[in-house]
mmCIF file of C-alpha atoms and ligand atoms in Angstrom:
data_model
loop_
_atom_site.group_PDB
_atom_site.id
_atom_site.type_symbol
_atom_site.label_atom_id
_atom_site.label_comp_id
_atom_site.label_asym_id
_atom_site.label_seq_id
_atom_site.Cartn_x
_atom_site.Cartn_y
_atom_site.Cartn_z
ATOM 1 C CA UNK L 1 -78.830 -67.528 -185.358
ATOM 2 C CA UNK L 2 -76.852 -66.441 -182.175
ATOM 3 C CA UNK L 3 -73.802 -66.918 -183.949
ATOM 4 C CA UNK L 4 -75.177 -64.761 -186.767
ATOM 5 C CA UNK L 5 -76.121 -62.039 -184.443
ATOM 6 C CA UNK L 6 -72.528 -61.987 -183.316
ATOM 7 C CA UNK L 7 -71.459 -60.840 -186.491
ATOM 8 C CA UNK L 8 -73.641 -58.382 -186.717
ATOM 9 C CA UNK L 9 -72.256 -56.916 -183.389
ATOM 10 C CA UNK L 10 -70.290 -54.367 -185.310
ATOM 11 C CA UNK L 11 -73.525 -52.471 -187.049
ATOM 12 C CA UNK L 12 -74.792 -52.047 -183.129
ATOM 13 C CA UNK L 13 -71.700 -50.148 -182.749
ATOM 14 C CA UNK L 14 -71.397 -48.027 -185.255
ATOM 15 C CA UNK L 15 -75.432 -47.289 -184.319
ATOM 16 C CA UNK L 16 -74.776 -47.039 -180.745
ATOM 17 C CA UNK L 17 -71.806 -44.318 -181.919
ATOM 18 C CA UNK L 18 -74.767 -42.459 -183.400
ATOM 19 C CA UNK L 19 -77.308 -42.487 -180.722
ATOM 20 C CA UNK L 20 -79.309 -44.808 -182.888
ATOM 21 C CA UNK L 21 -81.957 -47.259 -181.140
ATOM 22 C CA UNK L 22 -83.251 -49.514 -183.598
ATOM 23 C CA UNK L 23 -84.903 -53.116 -184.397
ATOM 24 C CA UNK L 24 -84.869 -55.103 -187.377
ATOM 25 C CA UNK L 25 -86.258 -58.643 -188.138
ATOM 26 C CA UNK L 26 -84.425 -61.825 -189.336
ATOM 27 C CA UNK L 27 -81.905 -60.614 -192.034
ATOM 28 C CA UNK L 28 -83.889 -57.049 -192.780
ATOM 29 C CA UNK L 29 -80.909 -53.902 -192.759
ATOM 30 C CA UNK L 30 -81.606 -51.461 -189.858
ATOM 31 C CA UNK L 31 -82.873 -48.123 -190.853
ATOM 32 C CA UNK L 32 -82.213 -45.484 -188.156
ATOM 33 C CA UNK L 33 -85.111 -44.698 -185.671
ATOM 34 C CA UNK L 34 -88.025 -47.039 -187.298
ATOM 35 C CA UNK L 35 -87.949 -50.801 -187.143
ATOM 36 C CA UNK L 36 -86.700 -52.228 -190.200
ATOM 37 C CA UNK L 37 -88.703 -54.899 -192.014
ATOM 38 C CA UNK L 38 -87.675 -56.102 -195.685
ATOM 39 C CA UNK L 39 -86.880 -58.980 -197.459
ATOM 40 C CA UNK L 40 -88.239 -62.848 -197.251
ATOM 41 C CA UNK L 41 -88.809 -62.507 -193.750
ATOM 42 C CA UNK L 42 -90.732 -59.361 -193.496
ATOM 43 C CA UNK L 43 -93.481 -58.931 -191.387
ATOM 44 C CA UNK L 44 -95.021 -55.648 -190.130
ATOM 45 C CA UNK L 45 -96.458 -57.530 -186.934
ATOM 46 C CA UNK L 46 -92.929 -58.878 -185.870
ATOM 47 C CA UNK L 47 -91.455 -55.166 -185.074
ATOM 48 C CA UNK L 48 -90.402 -55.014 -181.386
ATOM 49 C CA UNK L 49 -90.838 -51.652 -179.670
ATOM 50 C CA UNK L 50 -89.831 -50.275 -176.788
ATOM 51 C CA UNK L 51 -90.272 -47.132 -174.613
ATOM 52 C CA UNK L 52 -87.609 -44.967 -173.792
ATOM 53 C CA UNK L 53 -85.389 -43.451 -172.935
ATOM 54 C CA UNK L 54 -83.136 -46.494 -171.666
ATOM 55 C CA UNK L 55 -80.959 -45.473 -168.465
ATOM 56 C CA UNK L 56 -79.493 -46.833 -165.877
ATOM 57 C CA UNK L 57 -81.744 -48.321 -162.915
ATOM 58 C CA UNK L 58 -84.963 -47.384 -165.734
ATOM 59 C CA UNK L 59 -87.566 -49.485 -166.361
ATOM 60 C CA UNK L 60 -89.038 -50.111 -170.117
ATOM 61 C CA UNK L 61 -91.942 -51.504 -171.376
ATOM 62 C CA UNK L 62 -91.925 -53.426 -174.380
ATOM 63 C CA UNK L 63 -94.025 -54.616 -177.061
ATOM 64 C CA UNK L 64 -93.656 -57.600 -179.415
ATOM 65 C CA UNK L 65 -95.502 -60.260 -181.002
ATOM 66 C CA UNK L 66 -97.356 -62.511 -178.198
ATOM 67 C CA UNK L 67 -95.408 -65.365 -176.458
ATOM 68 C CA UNK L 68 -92.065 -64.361 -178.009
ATOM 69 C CA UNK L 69 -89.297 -64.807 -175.884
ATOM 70 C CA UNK L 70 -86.284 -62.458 -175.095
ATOM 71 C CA UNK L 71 -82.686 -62.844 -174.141
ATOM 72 C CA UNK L 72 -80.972 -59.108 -172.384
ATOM 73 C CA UNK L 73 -77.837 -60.886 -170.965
ATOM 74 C CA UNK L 74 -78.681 -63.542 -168.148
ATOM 75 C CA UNK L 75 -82.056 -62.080 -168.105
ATOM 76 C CA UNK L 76 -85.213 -63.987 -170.089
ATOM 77 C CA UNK L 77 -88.958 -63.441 -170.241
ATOM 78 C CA UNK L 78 -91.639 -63.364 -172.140
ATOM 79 C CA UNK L 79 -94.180 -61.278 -173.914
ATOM 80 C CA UNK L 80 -97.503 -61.437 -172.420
ATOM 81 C CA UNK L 81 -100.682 -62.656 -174.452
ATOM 82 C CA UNK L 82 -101.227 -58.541 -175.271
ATOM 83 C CA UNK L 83 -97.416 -58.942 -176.416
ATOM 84 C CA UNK L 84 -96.042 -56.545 -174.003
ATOM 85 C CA UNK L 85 -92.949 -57.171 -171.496
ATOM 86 C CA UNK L 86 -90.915 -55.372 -169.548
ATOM 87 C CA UNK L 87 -87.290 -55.061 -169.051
ATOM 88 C CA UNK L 88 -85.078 -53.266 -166.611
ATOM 89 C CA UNK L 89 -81.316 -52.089 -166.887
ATOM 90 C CA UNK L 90 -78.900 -52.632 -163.721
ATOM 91 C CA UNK L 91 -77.709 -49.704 -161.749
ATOM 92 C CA UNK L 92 -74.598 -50.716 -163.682
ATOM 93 C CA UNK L 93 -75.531 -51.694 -166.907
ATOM 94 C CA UNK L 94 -73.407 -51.153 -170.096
ATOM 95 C CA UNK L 95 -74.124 -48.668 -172.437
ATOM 96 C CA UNK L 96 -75.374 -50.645 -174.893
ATOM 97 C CA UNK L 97 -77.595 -53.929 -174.450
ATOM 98 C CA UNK L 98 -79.296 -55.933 -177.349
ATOM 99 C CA UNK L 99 -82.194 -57.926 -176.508
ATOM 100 C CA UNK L 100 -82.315 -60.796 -178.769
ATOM 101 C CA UNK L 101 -86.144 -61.912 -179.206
ATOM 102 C CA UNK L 102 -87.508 -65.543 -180.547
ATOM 103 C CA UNK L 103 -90.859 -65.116 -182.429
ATOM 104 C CA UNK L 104 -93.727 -67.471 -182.006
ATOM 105 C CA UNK L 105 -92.963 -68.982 -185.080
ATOM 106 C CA UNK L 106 -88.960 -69.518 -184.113
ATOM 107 C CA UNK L 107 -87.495 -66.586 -186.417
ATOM 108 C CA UNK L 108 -85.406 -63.838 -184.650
ATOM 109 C CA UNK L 109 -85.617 -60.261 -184.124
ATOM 110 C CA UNK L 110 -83.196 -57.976 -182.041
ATOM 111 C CA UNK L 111 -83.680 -54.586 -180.413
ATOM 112 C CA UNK L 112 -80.599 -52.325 -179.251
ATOM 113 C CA UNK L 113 -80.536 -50.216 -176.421
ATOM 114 C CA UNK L 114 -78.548 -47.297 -175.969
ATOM 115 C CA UNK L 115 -78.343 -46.890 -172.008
ATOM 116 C CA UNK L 116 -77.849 -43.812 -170.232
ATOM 117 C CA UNK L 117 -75.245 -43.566 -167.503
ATOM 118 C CA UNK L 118 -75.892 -42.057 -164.091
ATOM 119 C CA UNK L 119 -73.536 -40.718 -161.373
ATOM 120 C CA UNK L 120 -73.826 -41.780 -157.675
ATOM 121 C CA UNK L 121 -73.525 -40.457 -154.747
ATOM 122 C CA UNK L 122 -71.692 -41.822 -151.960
ATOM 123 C CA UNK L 123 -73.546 -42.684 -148.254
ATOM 124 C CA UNK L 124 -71.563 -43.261 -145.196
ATOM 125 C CA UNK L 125 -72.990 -44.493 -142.162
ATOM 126 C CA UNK L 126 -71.254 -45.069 -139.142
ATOM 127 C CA UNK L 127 -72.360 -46.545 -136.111
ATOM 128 C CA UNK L 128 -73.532 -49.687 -136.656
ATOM 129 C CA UNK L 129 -73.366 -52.921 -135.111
ATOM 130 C CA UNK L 130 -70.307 -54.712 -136.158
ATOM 131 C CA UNK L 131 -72.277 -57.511 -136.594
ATOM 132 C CA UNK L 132 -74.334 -55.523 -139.415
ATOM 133 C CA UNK L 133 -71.662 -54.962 -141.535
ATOM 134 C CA UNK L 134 -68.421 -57.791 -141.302
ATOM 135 C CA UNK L 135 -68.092 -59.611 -138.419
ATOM 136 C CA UNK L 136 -70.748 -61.979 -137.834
ATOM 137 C CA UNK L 137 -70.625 -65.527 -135.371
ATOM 138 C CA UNK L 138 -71.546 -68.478 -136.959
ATOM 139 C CA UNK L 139 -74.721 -68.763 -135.887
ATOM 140 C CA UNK L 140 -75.162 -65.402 -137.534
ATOM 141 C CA UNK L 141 -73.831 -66.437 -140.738
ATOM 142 C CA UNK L 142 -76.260 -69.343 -140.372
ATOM 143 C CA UNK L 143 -79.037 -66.843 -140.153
ATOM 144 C CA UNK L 144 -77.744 -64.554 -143.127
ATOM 145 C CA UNK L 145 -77.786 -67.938 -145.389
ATOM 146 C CA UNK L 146 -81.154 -69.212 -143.857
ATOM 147 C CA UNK L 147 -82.597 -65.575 -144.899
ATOM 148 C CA UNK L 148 -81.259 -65.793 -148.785
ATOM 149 C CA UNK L 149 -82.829 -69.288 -149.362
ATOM 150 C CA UNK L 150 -85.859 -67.784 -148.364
ATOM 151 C CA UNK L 151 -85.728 -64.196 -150.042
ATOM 152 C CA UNK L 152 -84.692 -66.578 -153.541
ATOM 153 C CA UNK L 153 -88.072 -67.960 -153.313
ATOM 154 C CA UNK L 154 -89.886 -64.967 -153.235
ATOM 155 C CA UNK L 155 -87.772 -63.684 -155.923
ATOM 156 C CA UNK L 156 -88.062 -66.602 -158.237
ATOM 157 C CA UNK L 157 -92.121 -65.506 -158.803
ATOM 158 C CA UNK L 158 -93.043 -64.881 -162.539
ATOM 159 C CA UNK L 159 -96.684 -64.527 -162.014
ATOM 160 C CA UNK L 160 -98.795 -63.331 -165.109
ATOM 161 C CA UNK L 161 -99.889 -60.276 -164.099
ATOM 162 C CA UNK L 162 -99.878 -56.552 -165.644
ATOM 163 C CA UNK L 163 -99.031 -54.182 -162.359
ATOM 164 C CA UNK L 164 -96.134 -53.425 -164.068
ATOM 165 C CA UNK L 165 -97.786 -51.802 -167.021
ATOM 166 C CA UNK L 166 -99.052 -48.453 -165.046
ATOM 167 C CA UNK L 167 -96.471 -46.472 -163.409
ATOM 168 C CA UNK L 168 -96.329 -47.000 -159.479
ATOM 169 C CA UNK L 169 -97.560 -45.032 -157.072
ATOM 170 C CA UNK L 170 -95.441 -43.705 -153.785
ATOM 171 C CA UNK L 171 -96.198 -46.262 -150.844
ATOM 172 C CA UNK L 172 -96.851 -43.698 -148.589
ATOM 173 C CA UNK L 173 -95.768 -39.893 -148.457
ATOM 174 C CA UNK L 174 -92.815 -38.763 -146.684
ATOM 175 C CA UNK L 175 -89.123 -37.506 -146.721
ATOM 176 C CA UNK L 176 -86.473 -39.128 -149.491
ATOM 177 C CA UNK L 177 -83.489 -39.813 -147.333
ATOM 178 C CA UNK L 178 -80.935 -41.906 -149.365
ATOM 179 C CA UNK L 179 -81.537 -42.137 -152.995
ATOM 180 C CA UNK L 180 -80.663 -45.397 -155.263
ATOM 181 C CA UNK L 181 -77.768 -46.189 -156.089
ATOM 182 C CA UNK L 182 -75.803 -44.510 -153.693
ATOM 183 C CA UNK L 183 -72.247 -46.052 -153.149
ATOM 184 C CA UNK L 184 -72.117 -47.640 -149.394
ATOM 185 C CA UNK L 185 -69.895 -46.947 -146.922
ATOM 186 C CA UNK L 186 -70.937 -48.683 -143.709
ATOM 187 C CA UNK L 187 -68.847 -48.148 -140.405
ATOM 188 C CA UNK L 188 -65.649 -47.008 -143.123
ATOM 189 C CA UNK L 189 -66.070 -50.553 -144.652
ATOM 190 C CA UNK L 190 -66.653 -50.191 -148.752
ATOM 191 C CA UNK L 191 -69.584 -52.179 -149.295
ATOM 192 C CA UNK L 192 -72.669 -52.579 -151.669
ATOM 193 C CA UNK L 193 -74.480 -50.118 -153.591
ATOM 194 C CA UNK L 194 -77.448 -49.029 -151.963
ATOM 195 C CA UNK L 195 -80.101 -50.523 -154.092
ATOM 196 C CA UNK L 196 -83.233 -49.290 -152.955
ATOM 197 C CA UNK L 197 -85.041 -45.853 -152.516
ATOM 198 C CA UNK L 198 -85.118 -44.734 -148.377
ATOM 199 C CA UNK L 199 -88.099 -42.968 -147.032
ATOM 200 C CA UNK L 200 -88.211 -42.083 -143.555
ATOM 201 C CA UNK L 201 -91.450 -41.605 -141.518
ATOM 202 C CA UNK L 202 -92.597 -41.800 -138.129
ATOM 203 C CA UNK L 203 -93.047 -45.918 -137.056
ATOM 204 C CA UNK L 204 -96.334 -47.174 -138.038
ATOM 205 C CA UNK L 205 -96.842 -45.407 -141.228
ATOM 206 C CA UNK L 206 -98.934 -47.228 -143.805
ATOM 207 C CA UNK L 207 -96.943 -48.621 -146.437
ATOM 208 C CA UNK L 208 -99.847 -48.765 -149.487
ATOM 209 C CA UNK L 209 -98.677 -51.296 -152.460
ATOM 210 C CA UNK L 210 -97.275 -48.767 -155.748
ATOM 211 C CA UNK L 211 -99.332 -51.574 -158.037
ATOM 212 C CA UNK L 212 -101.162 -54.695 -158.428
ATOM 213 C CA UNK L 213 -99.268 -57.599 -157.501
ATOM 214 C CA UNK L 214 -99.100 -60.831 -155.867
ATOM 215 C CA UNK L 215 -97.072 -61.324 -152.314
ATOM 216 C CA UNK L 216 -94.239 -63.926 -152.981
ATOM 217 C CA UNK L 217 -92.706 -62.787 -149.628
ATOM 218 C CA UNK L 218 -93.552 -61.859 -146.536
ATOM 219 C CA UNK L 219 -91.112 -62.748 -143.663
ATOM 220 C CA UNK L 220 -90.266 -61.551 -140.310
ATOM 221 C CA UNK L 221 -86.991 -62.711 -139.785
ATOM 222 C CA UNK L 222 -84.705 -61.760 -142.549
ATOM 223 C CA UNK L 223 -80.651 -61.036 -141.300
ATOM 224 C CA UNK L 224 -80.288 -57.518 -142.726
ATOM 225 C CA UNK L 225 -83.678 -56.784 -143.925
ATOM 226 C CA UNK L 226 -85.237 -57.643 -140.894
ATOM 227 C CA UNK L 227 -89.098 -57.935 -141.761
ATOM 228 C CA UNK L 228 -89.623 -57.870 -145.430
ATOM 229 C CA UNK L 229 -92.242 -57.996 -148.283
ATOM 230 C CA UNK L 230 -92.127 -58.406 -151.937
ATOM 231 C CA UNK L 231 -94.820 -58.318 -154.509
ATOM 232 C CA UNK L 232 -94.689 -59.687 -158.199
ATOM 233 C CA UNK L 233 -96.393 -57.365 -160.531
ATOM 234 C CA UNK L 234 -95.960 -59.485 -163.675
ATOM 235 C CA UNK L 235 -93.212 -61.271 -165.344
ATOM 236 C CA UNK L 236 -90.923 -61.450 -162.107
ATOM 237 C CA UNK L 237 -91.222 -57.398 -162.014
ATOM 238 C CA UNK L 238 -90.287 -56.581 -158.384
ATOM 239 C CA UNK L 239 -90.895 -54.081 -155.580
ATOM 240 C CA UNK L 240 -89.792 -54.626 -151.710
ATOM 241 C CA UNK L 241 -90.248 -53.267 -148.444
ATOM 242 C CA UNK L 242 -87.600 -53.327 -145.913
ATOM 243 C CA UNK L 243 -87.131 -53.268 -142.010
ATOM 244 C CA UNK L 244 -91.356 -52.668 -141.516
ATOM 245 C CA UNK L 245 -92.699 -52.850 -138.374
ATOM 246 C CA UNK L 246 -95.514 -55.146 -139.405
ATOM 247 C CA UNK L 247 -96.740 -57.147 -141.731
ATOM 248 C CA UNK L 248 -100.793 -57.006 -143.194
ATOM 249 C CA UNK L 249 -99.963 -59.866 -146.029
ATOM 250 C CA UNK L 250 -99.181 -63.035 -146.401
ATOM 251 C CA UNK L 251 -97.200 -64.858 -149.507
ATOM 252 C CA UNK L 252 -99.919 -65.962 -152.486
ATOM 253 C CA UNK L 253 -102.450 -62.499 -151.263
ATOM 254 C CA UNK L 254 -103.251 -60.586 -154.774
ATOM 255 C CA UNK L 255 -103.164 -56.662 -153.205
ATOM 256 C CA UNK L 256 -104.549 -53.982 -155.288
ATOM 257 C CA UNK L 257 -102.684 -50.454 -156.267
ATOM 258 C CA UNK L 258 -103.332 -48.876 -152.950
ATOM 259 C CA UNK L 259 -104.027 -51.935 -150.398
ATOM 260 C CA UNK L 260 -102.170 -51.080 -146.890
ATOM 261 C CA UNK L 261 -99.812 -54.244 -147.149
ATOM 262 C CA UNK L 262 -97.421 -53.448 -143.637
ATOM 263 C CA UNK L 263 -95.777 -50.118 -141.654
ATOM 264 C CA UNK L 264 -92.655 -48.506 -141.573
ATOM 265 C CA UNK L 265 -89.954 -49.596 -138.917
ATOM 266 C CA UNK L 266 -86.217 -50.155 -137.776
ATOM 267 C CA UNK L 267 -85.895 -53.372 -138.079
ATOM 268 C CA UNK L 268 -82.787 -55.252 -139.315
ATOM 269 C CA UNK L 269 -79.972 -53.348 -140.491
ATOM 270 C CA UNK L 270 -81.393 -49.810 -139.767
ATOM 271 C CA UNK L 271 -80.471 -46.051 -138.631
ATOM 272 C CA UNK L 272 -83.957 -45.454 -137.384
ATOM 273 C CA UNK L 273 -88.105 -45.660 -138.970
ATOM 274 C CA UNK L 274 -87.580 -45.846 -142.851
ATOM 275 C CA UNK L 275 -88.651 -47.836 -145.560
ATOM 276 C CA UNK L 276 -86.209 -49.101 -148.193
ATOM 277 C CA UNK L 277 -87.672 -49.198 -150.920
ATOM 278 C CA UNK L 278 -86.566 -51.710 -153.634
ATOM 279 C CA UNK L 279 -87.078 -52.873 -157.412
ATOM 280 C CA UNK L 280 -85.842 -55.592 -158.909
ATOM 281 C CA UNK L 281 -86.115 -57.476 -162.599
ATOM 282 C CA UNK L 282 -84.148 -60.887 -162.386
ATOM 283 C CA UNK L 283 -81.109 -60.318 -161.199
ATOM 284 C CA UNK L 284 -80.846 -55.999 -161.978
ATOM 285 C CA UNK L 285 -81.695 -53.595 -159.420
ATOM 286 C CA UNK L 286 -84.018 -50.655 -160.501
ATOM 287 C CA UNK L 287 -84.733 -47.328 -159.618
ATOM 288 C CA UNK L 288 -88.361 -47.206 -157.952
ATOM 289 C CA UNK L 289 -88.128 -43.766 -158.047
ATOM 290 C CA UNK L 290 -87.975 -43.910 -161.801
ATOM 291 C CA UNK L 291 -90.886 -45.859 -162.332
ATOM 292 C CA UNK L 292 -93.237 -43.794 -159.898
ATOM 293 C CA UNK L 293 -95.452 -41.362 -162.218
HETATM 294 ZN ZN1 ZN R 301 -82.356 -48.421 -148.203
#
């Protein structure tokens, strides 16, 4: 079947040359704008759809016949018992993506997305600590690796929850002072994208969780995030709070749309009181601000 859909990469193509976004099931033809369903395998139930439009660093929710299971690149999941999922395209996704879905009942289905490019800006900060940005000690380095193994397990979460249905809300009101995306330049040295949302506000602000979720992280010591939490609001659907001041959760807490969960701070690798504000889906970073109604 994955072979098949191969071969069939040349109709995405020619649809993705037209602006087309389309589904079709097992071996139905596409038909521009509605999901296609003909033939032996028809059935008006199996039509995935999803809401758009798709850019990059957006968030879509998806629909599809419960506890099928989609393929978008490295990233899986699966439809929740309402049949809904949600997917998320990288800061630098391609401009076209196919999500390859598995019914219940094993046949295939495949949605194309037609993602919309965005320009960043670029963010230089100088000033920092050396040993913020590339030259560490060892026993720094130790910490850096000590502070991935633990920000993996938060970020391995695929709780069954919905939070990621509604739009968020802001965490807390307050100036937007680097947007996502932004190219980094830290101390002149080229380095990562900025992949998070910064909000600045005096120390202590309330930081209120954007959705229902469950804490899957809440740690103190992180290298460059310095204290940071992370809530799963269904499906591995991500949001995180950098450098805070404190922390009002602990991993395994359910917090409802609006719960105080920690305050803004300076911790880590940090300018002065912000909060980064992050969103992740497996491995693609999102645009918060995107998903905020
Ligand atoms: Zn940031």
């Amino acid at each position: 079947m994955f072979l098949a859909t191969r071969r069939r990469m040349f109709l995405f193509s020619t649809l993705f040359a037209l602006g087309i976004s389309t589904a079709w099931v097992g071996s139905a033809r596409p038909l521009a704008g509605e999901p296609a369903v003909q033939g032996p395998s028809a059935r008006p139930e199996a039509a995935i759809r999803c809401e758009g439009p798709f850019v990059q660093g957006g968030t879509t929710i998806c629909q599809a016949p419960p506890g099928s299971r989609i393929q978008l690149g490295d990233a899986g999941t699966t439809a929740d018992r309402d049949g809904v999922f949600v997917v998320g395209f990288d800061r630098d996704s391609p401009a076209m993506e196919v999500a390859l879905v598995e019914l219940p009942d094993g046949a295939m289905a495949e949605y194309a997305f037609a993602i919309e490019r965005r320009d960043y800006s670029i963010s230089r900060i100088d000033g920092l600590p050396p040993s913020q940005v590339d030259t560490y000690t060892e026993s720094e380095l130790r910490r850096i690796e000590a502070s991935s193994a633990r920000k993996r397990i938060g970020d391995a979460s695929r709780a069954q929850l919905s939070g990621f249905r509604e739009r968020f809300s802001w965490p807390f009101e307050g100036r937007k002072t680097s947007p996502f995306g932004a190219q980094r330049i830290l101390n002149g040295v080229e380095k990562r994208p900025h992949y998070g949302v910064d909000i600045a506000a005096p120390k202590g602000t309330a930081i209120r969780a954007p959705a229902d979720g469950i804490v899957t992280l809440a740690d103190a010591d992180l290298y460059f995030e310095g204290a940071m939490i992370v809530i799963d609001h269904g499906q591995g659907f991500l949001s995180k709070y950098l450098h805070v001041s404190r922390i009002d959760v602990e991993p395994g807490q359910f917090v409802a749309r609006g719960d105080r969960i920690g305050a803004v701070g300076s911790r880590g690798r940090s300018t002065g009181p912000h909060l980064c504000w992050r969103l992740k889906w497996r491995d693609r970073n999102l645009d918060p601000e995107m998903w905020v109604e």
